PDB file of C-alpha atoms in Angstrom:
ATOM      1  CA  MET A   1     196.550 280.970 115.336  1.00 73.00           C
ATOM      2  CA  ASN A   2     198.565 277.810 114.797  1.00 90.00           C
ATOM      3  CA  PRO A   3     196.754 275.294 112.570  1.00 96.00           C
ATOM      4  CA  LEU A   4     197.912 272.469 114.863  1.00 98.00           C
ATOM      5  CA  GLU A   5     194.932 272.435 117.217  1.00 97.00           C
ATOM      6  CA  GLY A   6     196.214 269.842 119.656  1.00 97.00           C
ATOM      7  CA  ILE A   7     197.670 266.382 119.860  1.00 98.00           C
ATOM      8  CA  LEU A   8     195.314 263.822 118.403  1.00 98.00           C
ATOM      9  CA  GLU A   9     197.410 260.692 118.910  1.00 98.00           C
ATOM     10  CA  THR A  10     199.943 259.822 121.575  1.00 98.00           C
ATOM     11  CA  ALA A  11     201.960 256.644 121.059  1.00 98.00           C
ATOM     12  CA  LEU A  12     203.643 254.287 123.481  1.00 98.00           C
ATOM     13  CA  TYR A  13     205.332 250.995 122.687  1.00 98.00           C
ATOM     14  CA  ALA A  14     205.062 247.545 124.259  1.00 98.00           C
ATOM     15  CA  GLU A  15     205.919 244.084 123.050  1.00 97.00           C
ATOM     16  CA  ASP A  16     203.294 242.197 125.073  1.00 98.00           C
ATOM     17  CA  LEU A  17     199.965 243.638 123.978  1.00 98.00           C
ATOM     18  CA  ASP A  18     197.907 241.236 126.092  1.00 98.00           C
ATOM     19  CA  LYS A  19     199.441 242.649 129.249  1.00 98.00           C
ATOM     20  CA  VAL A  20     199.051 246.255 128.176  1.00 98.00           C
ATOM     21  CA  GLU A  21     195.470 245.749 127.013  1.00 98.00           C
ATOM     22  CA  ALA A  22     194.577 244.280 130.424  1.00 98.00           C
ATOM     23  CA  PHE A  23     196.282 247.229 132.100  1.00 98.00           C
ATOM     24  CA  TYR A  24     194.964 250.161 130.067  1.00 98.00           C
ATOM     25  CA  ALA A  25     191.432 248.786 129.691  1.00 98.00           C
ATOM     26  CA  GLY A  26     191.122 246.961 133.001  1.00 97.00           C
ATOM     27  CA  VAL A  27     193.145 248.981 135.498  1.00 97.00           C
ATOM     28  CA  LEU A  28     192.968 252.458 133.939  1.00 98.00           C
ATOM     29  CA  GLY A  29     189.484 251.933 132.512  1.00 97.00           C
ATOM     30  CA  LEU A  30     190.179 253.377 129.069  1.00 98.00           C
ATOM     31  CA  GLN A  31     187.778 252.517 126.268  1.00 97.00           C
ATOM     32  CA  LYS A  32     189.403 250.219 123.723  1.00 98.00           C
ATOM     33  CA  ILE A  33     188.909 251.315 120.118  1.00 97.00           C
ATOM     34  CA  THR A  34     190.537 248.433 118.303  1.00 97.00           C
ATOM     35  CA  ARG A  35     193.157 245.726 118.530  1.00 98.00           C
ATOM     36  CA  ALA A  36     195.082 244.276 115.588  1.00 97.00           C
ATOM     37  CA  GLY A  37     196.647 240.965 116.586  1.00 97.00           C
ATOM     38  CA  ASN A  38     200.036 241.584 118.117  1.00 96.00           C
ATOM     39  CA  ARG A  39     200.612 244.831 116.159  1.00 97.00           C
ATOM     40  CA  HIS A  40     198.663 247.410 118.150  1.00 98.00           C
ATOM     41  CA  VAL A  41     195.901 248.213 120.580  1.00 98.00           C
ATOM     42  CA  PHE A  42     194.280 251.667 120.572  1.00 98.00           C
ATOM     43  CA  PHE A  43     192.317 253.452 123.286  1.00 98.00           C
ATOM     44  CA  ARG A  44     190.095 256.505 123.399  1.00 98.00           C
ATOM     45  CA  CYS A  45     191.109 259.052 126.024  1.00 97.00           C
ATOM     46  CA  GLY A  46     189.013 262.204 126.180  1.00 95.00           C
ATOM     47  CA  PRO A  47     189.477 264.233 122.976  1.00 94.00           C
ATOM     48  CA  GLY A  48     192.427 262.135 121.849  1.00 96.00           C
ATOM     49  CA  VAL A  49     193.659 258.628 121.245  1.00 98.00           C
ATOM     50  CA  LEU A  50     196.344 256.585 122.975  1.00 98.00           C
ATOM     51  CA  LEU A  51     198.093 254.183 120.617  1.00 98.00           C
ATOM     52  CA  ILE A  52     200.105 251.254 121.950  1.00 98.00           C
ATOM     53  CA  PHE A  53     202.279 249.673 119.288  1.00 98.00           C
ATOM     54  CA  ASN A  54     204.446 246.576 119.250  1.00 98.00           C
ATOM     55  CA  PRO A  55     207.656 247.996 117.734  1.00 98.00           C
ATOM     56  CA  GLU A  56     208.663 244.591 116.382  1.00 97.00           C
ATOM     57  CA  GLU A  57     205.782 244.931 113.931  1.00 97.00           C
ATOM     58  CA  THR A  58     205.552 248.687 113.353  1.00 97.00           C
ATOM     59  CA  MET A  59     209.262 248.987 112.528  1.00 97.00           C
ATOM     60  CA  GLN A  60     208.523 246.949 109.389  1.00 96.00           C
ATOM     61  CA  PRO A  61     207.571 248.863 106.230  1.00 94.00           C
ATOM     62  CA  PRO A  62     203.872 248.578 105.272  1.00 92.00           C
ATOM     63  CA  GLU A  63     202.999 245.551 103.172  1.00 90.00           C
ATOM     64  CA  PRO A  64     202.290 246.064  99.474  1.00 91.00           C
ATOM     65  CA  GLY A  65     198.660 247.049  98.939  1.00 90.00           C
ATOM     66  CA  SER A  66     198.155 248.351 102.463  1.00 92.00           C
ATOM     67  CA  LEU A  67     197.948 252.010 103.445  1.00 94.00           C
ATOM     68  CA  PRO A  68     201.378 253.701 103.296  1.00 96.00           C
ATOM     69  CA  VAL A  69     201.729 254.302 107.035  1.00 96.00           C
ATOM     70  CA  PRO A  70     205.433 255.003 107.612  1.00 98.00           C
ATOM     71  CA  PRO A  71     207.357 252.680 109.901  1.00 98.00           C
ATOM     72  CA  HIS A  72     208.176 253.711 113.462  1.00 98.00           C
ATOM     73  CA  GLY A  73     208.970 252.084 116.783  1.00 98.00           C
ATOM     74  CA  THR A  74     210.967 252.626 119.946  1.00 98.00           C
ATOM     75  CA  LYS A  75     212.690 250.621 122.631  1.00 98.00           C
ATOM     76  CA  GLY A  76     212.951 251.816 126.202  1.00 98.00           C
ATOM     77  CA  SER A  77     210.606 253.519 128.613  1.00 98.00           C
ATOM     78  CA  GLY A  78     208.389 256.183 127.085  1.00 98.00           C
ATOM     79  CA  HIS A  79     206.263 258.686 128.941  1.00 98.00           C
ATOM     80  CA  ALA A  80     202.713 259.980 128.808  1.00 98.00           C
ATOM     81  CA  CYS A  81     200.633 261.957 131.266  1.00 98.00           C
ATOM     82  CA  PHE A  82     196.881 261.822 131.784  1.00 98.00           C
ATOM     83  CA  ARG A  83     194.882 264.882 132.751  1.00 98.00           C
ATOM     84  CA  ILE A  84     192.943 264.350 135.979  1.00 98.00           C
ATOM     85  CA  SER A  85     191.132 266.716 138.320  1.00 97.00           C
ATOM     86  CA  ARG A  86     192.319 267.307 141.870  1.00 96.00           C
ATOM     87  CA  GLN A  87     189.314 265.602 143.415  1.00 96.00           C
ATOM     88  CA  ASN A  88     189.977 262.384 141.491  1.00 97.00           C
ATOM     89  CA  ILE A  89     193.685 261.869 142.137  1.00 97.00           C
ATOM     90  CA  ASP A  90     193.310 260.171 145.520  1.00 97.00           C
ATOM     91  CA  ALA A  91     190.772 257.719 144.158  1.00 96.00           C
ATOM     92  CA  MET A  92     193.021 256.957 141.181  1.00 97.00           C
ATOM     93  CA  ALA A  93     196.003 256.336 143.458  1.00 97.00           C
ATOM     94  CA  GLU A  94     193.912 253.982 145.607  1.00 97.00           C
ATOM     95  CA  SER A  95     192.600 252.195 142.548  1.00 97.00           C
ATOM     96  CA  LEU A  96     196.136 251.657 141.252  1.00 98.00           C
ATOM     97  CA  LYS A  97     197.353 250.336 144.603  1.00 97.00           C
ATOM     98  CA  ALA A  98     194.347 248.005 144.834  1.00 97.00           C
ATOM     99  CA  ALA A  99     195.329 246.605 141.425  1.00 97.00           C
ATOM    100  CA  GLY A 100     198.877 246.020 142.643  1.00 98.00           C
ATOM    101  CA  VAL A 101     200.372 248.927 140.712  1.00 98.00           C
ATOM    102  CA  ALA A 102     203.076 250.752 142.684  1.00 98.00           C
ATOM    103  CA  ILE A 103     202.982 254.532 142.934  1.00 98.00           C
ATOM    104  CA  GLU A 104     206.561 255.420 142.035  1.00 98.00           C
ATOM    105  CA  SER A 105     206.327 259.144 142.858  1.00 98.00           C
ATOM    106  CA  ASP A 106     203.647 261.409 144.317  1.00 97.00           C
ATOM    107  CA  PHE A 107     204.411 265.089 144.748  1.00 97.00           C
ATOM    108  CA  HIS A 108     203.287 268.650 144.232  1.00 97.00           C
ATOM    109  CA  TRP A 109     205.106 270.789 141.677  1.00 96.00           C
ATOM    110  CA  PRO A 110     206.532 274.134 142.843  1.00 93.00           C
ATOM    111  CA  ASN A 111     203.833 276.028 140.880  1.00 88.00           C
ATOM    112  CA  GLY A 112     201.058 273.941 142.450  1.00 91.00           C
ATOM    113  CA  GLY A 113     199.386 270.836 141.098  1.00 95.00           C
ATOM    114  CA  ARG A 114     199.984 267.231 142.010  1.00 97.00           C
ATOM    115  CA  SER A 115     201.422 264.392 139.939  1.00 98.00           C
ATOM    116  CA  ILE A 116     201.399 260.675 140.593  1.00 98.00           C
ATOM    117  CA  TYR A 117     203.699 258.398 138.603  1.00 98.00           C
ATOM    118  CA  PHE A 118     203.484 254.691 137.947  1.00 98.00           C
ATOM    119  CA  ARG A 119     204.541 252.180 135.259  1.00 98.00           C
ATOM    120  CA  ASP A 120     202.604 250.237 132.684  1.00 98.00           C
ATOM    121  CA  PRO A 121     203.506 246.540 132.256  1.00 98.00           C
ATOM    122  CA  ALA A 122     206.038 247.467 129.543  1.00 98.00           C
ATOM    123  CA  GLY A 123     207.866 249.866 131.868  1.00 98.00           C
ATOM    124  CA  ASN A 124     206.566 253.086 130.350  1.00 98.00           C
ATOM    125  CA  SER A 125     206.434 255.925 132.866  1.00 98.00           C
ATOM    126  CA  LEU A 126     202.838 257.099 133.229  1.00 98.00           C
ATOM    127  CA  GLU A 127     201.651 260.131 135.122  1.00 98.00           C
ATOM    128  CA  CYS A 128     198.301 261.476 136.260  1.00 98.00           C
ATOM    129  CA  ALA A 129     198.459 265.220 136.803  1.00 98.00           C
ATOM    130  CA  GLU A 130     196.319 268.270 137.285  1.00 97.00           C
ATOM    131  CA  ALA A 131     196.436 270.528 134.217  1.00 96.00           C
ATOM    132  CA  ILE A 132     197.437 273.418 136.473  1.00 96.00           C
ATOM    133  CA  ILE A 133     201.019 272.103 136.389  1.00 96.00           C
ATOM    134  CA  TRP A 134     201.091 273.615 132.875  1.00 95.00           C
ATOM    135  CA  GLY A 135     199.057 276.668 133.733  1.00 90.00           C
ATOM    136  CA  LEU A 136     196.041 275.026 132.096  1.00 85.00           C
ATOM    137  CA  ASP A 137     192.730 274.398 133.773  1.00 73.00           C
TER     138      ASP A 137
ATOM    139  CA  MET B   1     182.845 258.642 133.498  1.00 73.00           C
ATOM    140  CA  ASN B   2     186.549 257.793 133.462  1.00 90.00           C
ATOM    141  CA  PRO B   3     188.568 260.181 135.673  1.00 96.00           C
ATOM    142  CA  LEU B   4     191.292 260.309 132.993  1.00 98.00           C
ATOM    143  CA  GLU B   5     189.995 263.310 131.052  1.00 97.00           C
ATOM    144  CA  GLY B   6     192.492 263.267 128.239  1.00 97.00           C
ATOM    145  CA  ILE B   7     196.194 263.154 127.520  1.00 98.00           C
ATOM    146  CA  LEU B   8     197.964 266.128 129.035  1.00 98.00           C
ATOM    147  CA  GLU B   9     201.546 265.334 127.972  1.00 98.00           C
ATOM    148  CA  THR B  10     202.857 263.529 124.929  1.00 98.00           C
ATOM    149  CA  ALA B  11     206.573 262.732 124.876  1.00 98.00           C
ATOM    150  CA  LEU B  12     209.023 262.228 122.053  1.00 98.00           C
ATOM    151  CA  TYR B  13     212.769 261.757 122.289  1.00 98.00           C
ATOM    152  CA  ALA B  14     215.670 263.371 120.465  1.00 98.00           C
ATOM    153  CA  GLU B  15     219.352 263.701 121.213  1.00 97.00           C
ATOM    154  CA  ASP B  16     219.933 266.993 119.398  1.00 98.00           C
ATOM    155  CA  LEU B  17     217.610 269.479 121.059  1.00 98.00           C
ATOM    156  CA  ASP B  18     218.854 272.447 119.012  1.00 98.00           C
ATOM    157  CA  LYS B  19     217.638 270.803 115.833  1.00 98.00           C
ATOM    158  CA  VAL B  20     214.295 269.786 117.283  1.00 98.00           C
ATOM    159  CA  GLU B  21     213.705 273.191 118.847  1.00 98.00           C
ATOM    160  CA  ALA B  22     214.290 274.849 115.474  1.00 98.00           C
ATOM    161  CA  PHE B  23     211.917 272.375 113.863  1.00 98.00           C
ATOM    162  CA  TYR B  24     209.010 272.382 116.315  1.00 98.00           C
ATOM    163  CA  ALA B  25     209.135 276.110 117.027  1.00 98.00           C
ATOM    164  CA  GLY B  26     210.286 277.351 113.651  1.00 97.00           C
ATOM    165  CA  VAL B  27     208.758 274.983 111.098  1.00 97.00           C
ATOM    166  CA  LEU B  28     205.667 273.769 112.984  1.00 98.00           C
ATOM    167  CA  GLY B  29     205.171 277.060 114.803  1.00 97.00           C
ATOM    168  CA  LEU B  30     204.517 275.592 118.240  1.00 98.00           C
ATOM    169  CA  GLN B  31     204.867 277.878 121.234  1.00 97.00           C
ATOM    170  CA  LYS B  32     207.910 276.940 123.327  1.00 98.00           C
ATOM    171  CA  ILE B  33     207.200 276.680 127.045  1.00 97.00           C
ATOM    172  CA  THR B  34     210.686 276.020 128.345  1.00 97.00           C
ATOM    173  CA  ARG B  35     214.067 274.577 127.512  1.00 98.00           C
ATOM    174  CA  ALA B  36     216.456 273.014 130.025  1.00 96.00           C
ATOM    175  CA  GLY B  37     219.950 272.825 128.567  1.00 96.00           C
ATOM    176  CA  ASN B  38     220.334 269.604 126.642  1.00 96.00           C
ATOM    177  CA  ARG B  39     217.763 267.742 128.795  1.00 97.00           C
ATOM    178  CA  HIS B  40     214.430 268.806 127.325  1.00 98.00           C
ATOM    179  CA  VAL B  41     212.413 271.327 125.365  1.00 98.00           C
ATOM    180  CA  PHE B  42     208.652 271.603 125.909  1.00 98.00           C
ATOM    181  CA  PHE B  43     205.938 273.043 123.655  1.00 98.00           C
ATOM    182  CA  ARG B  44     202.333 274.023 124.130  1.00 98.00           C
ATOM    183  CA  CYS B  45     199.957 272.428 121.641  1.00 97.00           C
ATOM    184  CA  GLY B  46     196.271 273.255 122.045  1.00 95.00           C
ATOM    185  CA  PRO B  47     194.983 271.827 125.346  1.00 94.00           C
ATOM    186  CA  GLY B  48     198.108 269.721 125.882  1.00 96.00           C
ATOM    187  CA  VAL B  49     201.864 269.758 125.981  1.00 98.00           C
ATOM    188  CA  LEU B  50     204.453 268.152 123.730  1.00 98.00           C
ATOM    189  CA  LEU B  51     207.599 267.169 125.594  1.00 98.00           C
ATOM    190  CA  ILE B  52     210.829 266.452 123.741  1.00 98.00           C
ATOM    191  CA  PHE B  53     213.406 264.756 125.939  1.00 98.00           C
ATOM    192  CA  ASN B  54     217.024 263.830 125.397  1.00 98.00           C
ATOM    193  CA  PRO B  55     217.011 260.211 126.589  1.00 98.00           C
ATOM    194  CA  GLU B  56     220.693 260.339 127.474  1.00 97.00           C
ATOM    195  CA  GLU B  57     219.729 262.684 130.319  1.00 97.00           C
ATOM    196  CA  THR B  58     216.238 261.504 131.261  1.00 97.00           C
ATOM    197  CA  MET B  59     217.324 257.881 131.624  1.00 97.00           C
ATOM    198  CA  GLN B  60     219.396 259.013 134.614  1.00 96.00           C
ATOM    199  CA  PRO B  61     217.710 258.917 138.042  1.00 94.00           C
ATOM    200  CA  PRO B  62     216.837 262.371 139.449  1.00 92.00           C
ATOM    201  CA  GLU B  63     219.621 264.081 141.350  1.00 90.00           C
ATOM    202  CA  PRO B  64     219.409 264.212 145.145  1.00 91.00           C
ATOM    203  CA  GLY B  65     217.319 267.183 146.238  1.00 90.00           C
ATOM    204  CA  SER B  66     215.462 267.516 142.950  1.00 91.00           C
ATOM    205  CA  LEU B  67     211.851 266.488 142.347  1.00 94.00           C
ATOM    206  CA  PRO B  68     211.484 262.687 142.196  1.00 96.00           C
ATOM    207  CA  VAL B  69     210.543 262.483 138.522  1.00 96.00           C
ATOM    208  CA  PRO B  70     211.070 258.849 137.530  1.00 98.00           C
ATOM    209  CA  PRO B  71     213.600 258.096 134.795  1.00 98.00           C
ATOM    210  CA  HIS B  72     212.449 257.295 131.276  1.00 98.00           C
ATOM    211  CA  GLY B  73     213.774 257.443 127.730  1.00 98.00           C
ATOM    212  CA  THR B  74     213.543 255.681 124.406  1.00 98.00           C
ATOM    213  CA  LYS B  75     215.628 255.039 121.336  1.00 98.00           C
ATOM    214  CA  GLY B  76     214.137 254.698 117.891  1.00 98.00           C
ATOM    215  CA  SER B  77     211.416 256.504 115.978  1.00 98.00           C
ATOM    216  CA  GLY B  78     208.384 257.477 118.035  1.00 98.00           C
ATOM    217  CA  HIS B  79     205.087 258.747 116.726  1.00 98.00           C
ATOM    218  CA  ALA B  80     202.680 261.568 117.444  1.00 98.00           C
ATOM    219  CA  CYS B  81     199.806 263.028 115.465  1.00 98.00           C
ATOM    220  CA  PHE B  82     198.584 266.613 115.445  1.00 98.00           C
ATOM    221  CA  ARG B  83     194.931 267.489 115.031  1.00 98.00           C
ATOM    222  CA  ILE B  84     194.335 269.765 112.059  1.00 98.00           C
ATOM    223  CA  SER B  85     191.196 270.834 110.197  1.00 97.00           C
ATOM    224  CA  ARG B  86     190.595 269.841 106.598  1.00 96.00           C
ATOM    225  CA  GLN B  87     190.926 273.386 105.314  1.00 96.00           C
ATOM    226  CA  ASN B  88     194.412 273.739 106.843  1.00 97.00           C
ATOM    227  CA  ILE B  89     196.070 270.524 105.657  1.00 97.00           C
ATOM    228  CA  ASP B  90     197.082 271.780 102.208  1.00 97.00           C
ATOM    229  CA  ALA B  91     198.672 274.900 103.661  1.00 97.00           C
ATOM    230  CA  MET B  92     200.546 272.806 106.231  1.00 97.00           C
ATOM    231  CA  ALA B  93     201.847 270.459 103.534  1.00 97.00           C
ATOM    232  CA  GLU B  94     203.013 273.441 101.471  1.00 97.00           C
ATOM    233  CA  SER B  95     204.643 274.999 104.501  1.00 97.00           C
ATOM    234  CA  LEU B  96     206.522 271.781 105.268  1.00 98.00           C
ATOM    235  CA  LYS B  97     207.718 271.437 101.667  1.00 97.00           C
ATOM    236  CA  ALA B  98     208.835 275.078 101.631  1.00 97.00           C
ATOM    237  CA  ALA B  99     210.922 274.336 104.730  1.00 97.00           C
ATOM    238  CA  GLY B 100     212.529 271.372 103.002  1.00 98.00           C
ATOM    239  CA  VAL B 101     210.589 268.750 104.983  1.00 98.00           C
ATOM    240  CA  ALA B 102     209.555 265.788 102.853  1.00 98.00           C
ATOM    241  CA  ILE B 103     205.967 264.553 102.959  1.00 98.00           C
ATOM    242  CA  GLU B 104     206.482 260.829 103.452  1.00 98.00           C
ATOM    243  CA  SER B 105     202.830 259.813 103.010  1.00 98.00           C
ATOM    244  CA  ASP B 106     199.611 261.631 102.132  1.00 97.00           C
ATOM    245  CA  PHE B 107     196.393 259.653 101.948  1.00 97.00           C
ATOM    246  CA  HIS B 108     192.739 259.384 102.935  1.00 97.00           C
ATOM    247  CA  TRP B 109     191.722 256.713 105.413  1.00 96.00           C
ATOM    248  CA  PRO B 110     188.951 254.295 104.379  1.00 93.00           C
ATOM    249  CA  ASN B 111     186.530 255.947 106.841  1.00 88.00           C
ATOM    250  CA  GLY B 112     187.307 259.435 105.479  1.00 91.00           C
ATOM    251  CA  GLY B 113     189.807 261.960 106.750  1.00 95.00           C
ATOM    252  CA  ARG B 114     193.242 262.763 105.438  1.00 97.00           C
ATOM    253  CA  SER B 115     196.653 262.254 107.026  1.00 98.00           C
ATOM    254  CA  ILE B 116     200.012 263.633 106.035  1.00 98.00           C
ATOM    255  CA  TYR B 117     203.174 262.120 107.496  1.00 98.00           C
ATOM    256  CA  PHE B 118     206.647 263.583 107.823  1.00 98.00           C
ATOM    257  CA  ARG B 119     209.700 263.239 110.103  1.00 98.00           C
ATOM    258  CA  ASP B 120     211.200 265.486 112.735  1.00 98.00           C
ATOM    259  CA  PRO B 121     215.003 265.917 112.690  1.00 98.00           C
ATOM    260  CA  ALA B 122     215.371 262.980 115.111  1.00 98.00           C
ATOM    261  CA  GLY B 123     213.453 260.640 112.793  1.00 98.00           C
ATOM    262  CA  ASN B 124     210.211 260.595 114.780  1.00 98.00           C
ATOM    263  CA  SER B 125     207.188 259.929 112.569  1.00 98.00           C
ATOM    264  CA  LEU B 126     204.825 262.892 112.788  1.00 98.00           C
ATOM    265  CA  GLU B 127     201.343 263.093 111.368  1.00 98.00           C
ATOM    266  CA  CYS B 128     198.788 265.835 110.811  1.00 98.00           C
ATOM    267  CA  ALA B 129     195.291 264.411 110.596  1.00 98.00           C
ATOM    268  CA  GLU B 130     191.651 265.366 110.681  1.00 97.00           C
ATOM    269  CA  ALA B 131     190.008 264.159 113.895  1.00 96.00           C
ATOM    270  CA  ILE B 132     187.351 262.424 111.803  1.00 96.00           C
ATOM    271  CA  ILE B 133     189.812 259.552 111.294  1.00 96.00           C
ATOM    272  CA  TRP B 134     188.887 258.617 114.887  1.00 95.00           C
ATOM    273  CA  GLY B 135     185.236 259.505 114.592  1.00 90.00           C
ATOM    274  CA  LEU B 136     185.963 262.746 116.467  1.00 84.00           C
ATOM    275  CA  ASP B 137     185.194 266.215 115.180  1.00 73.00           C
TER     276      ASP B 137
END
């Protein structure tokens, strides 16, 4: 049994946190946990947490006296995929379109299971997929 | 109830997939799902999947005739955190040290719960943490 029980935090990066907060909270309906100025905004998502960081700030070493969280940060389009059940994918696709978010791809994988892809305001590639694409239910 | 039930896929990026495969499978002990040449290597982790992509390949649009997976890719140091129980953190830290992996930070958060931080061979900032840091158990 591996002691790593799952992924607790998934991170994406965006420089305009106002836009991403409006998107993840407003369009995707995720519950915001906290926001720290223009450094980060964090969301609860099922049994895990989605972290959105501004790399301009997180690439800096921690300030003296603060917790020693190591620096990190990326540029470019990251990727994350949300788990969704088959009966909810159509409604999610409609909800995205109604919010003006383009569906970039929508297909079934060879092993069964559907994925829809779209972008967050920072250009990250997001996906909603049935867990069956990984043999999970 | 939000239809997004959790995060199914978490992505990190690395250009040398041989090194990261040896690290994630060998040092962290994750179960490899698949490897596609120098494009990607995927691992199972609890109820989700950790995807490691070579951005040099995934930034390219999909080839004609292949599934329309949108391009993505980042440069820089990403972040992901693994869920681990309190009783397993010490053993994980020892295991990392024995493999020559430096523990970059090791501390307790103000709300309780311990995190250890280290780097994968591509420089991504990895963390093992108790879920209590997010009020989850």
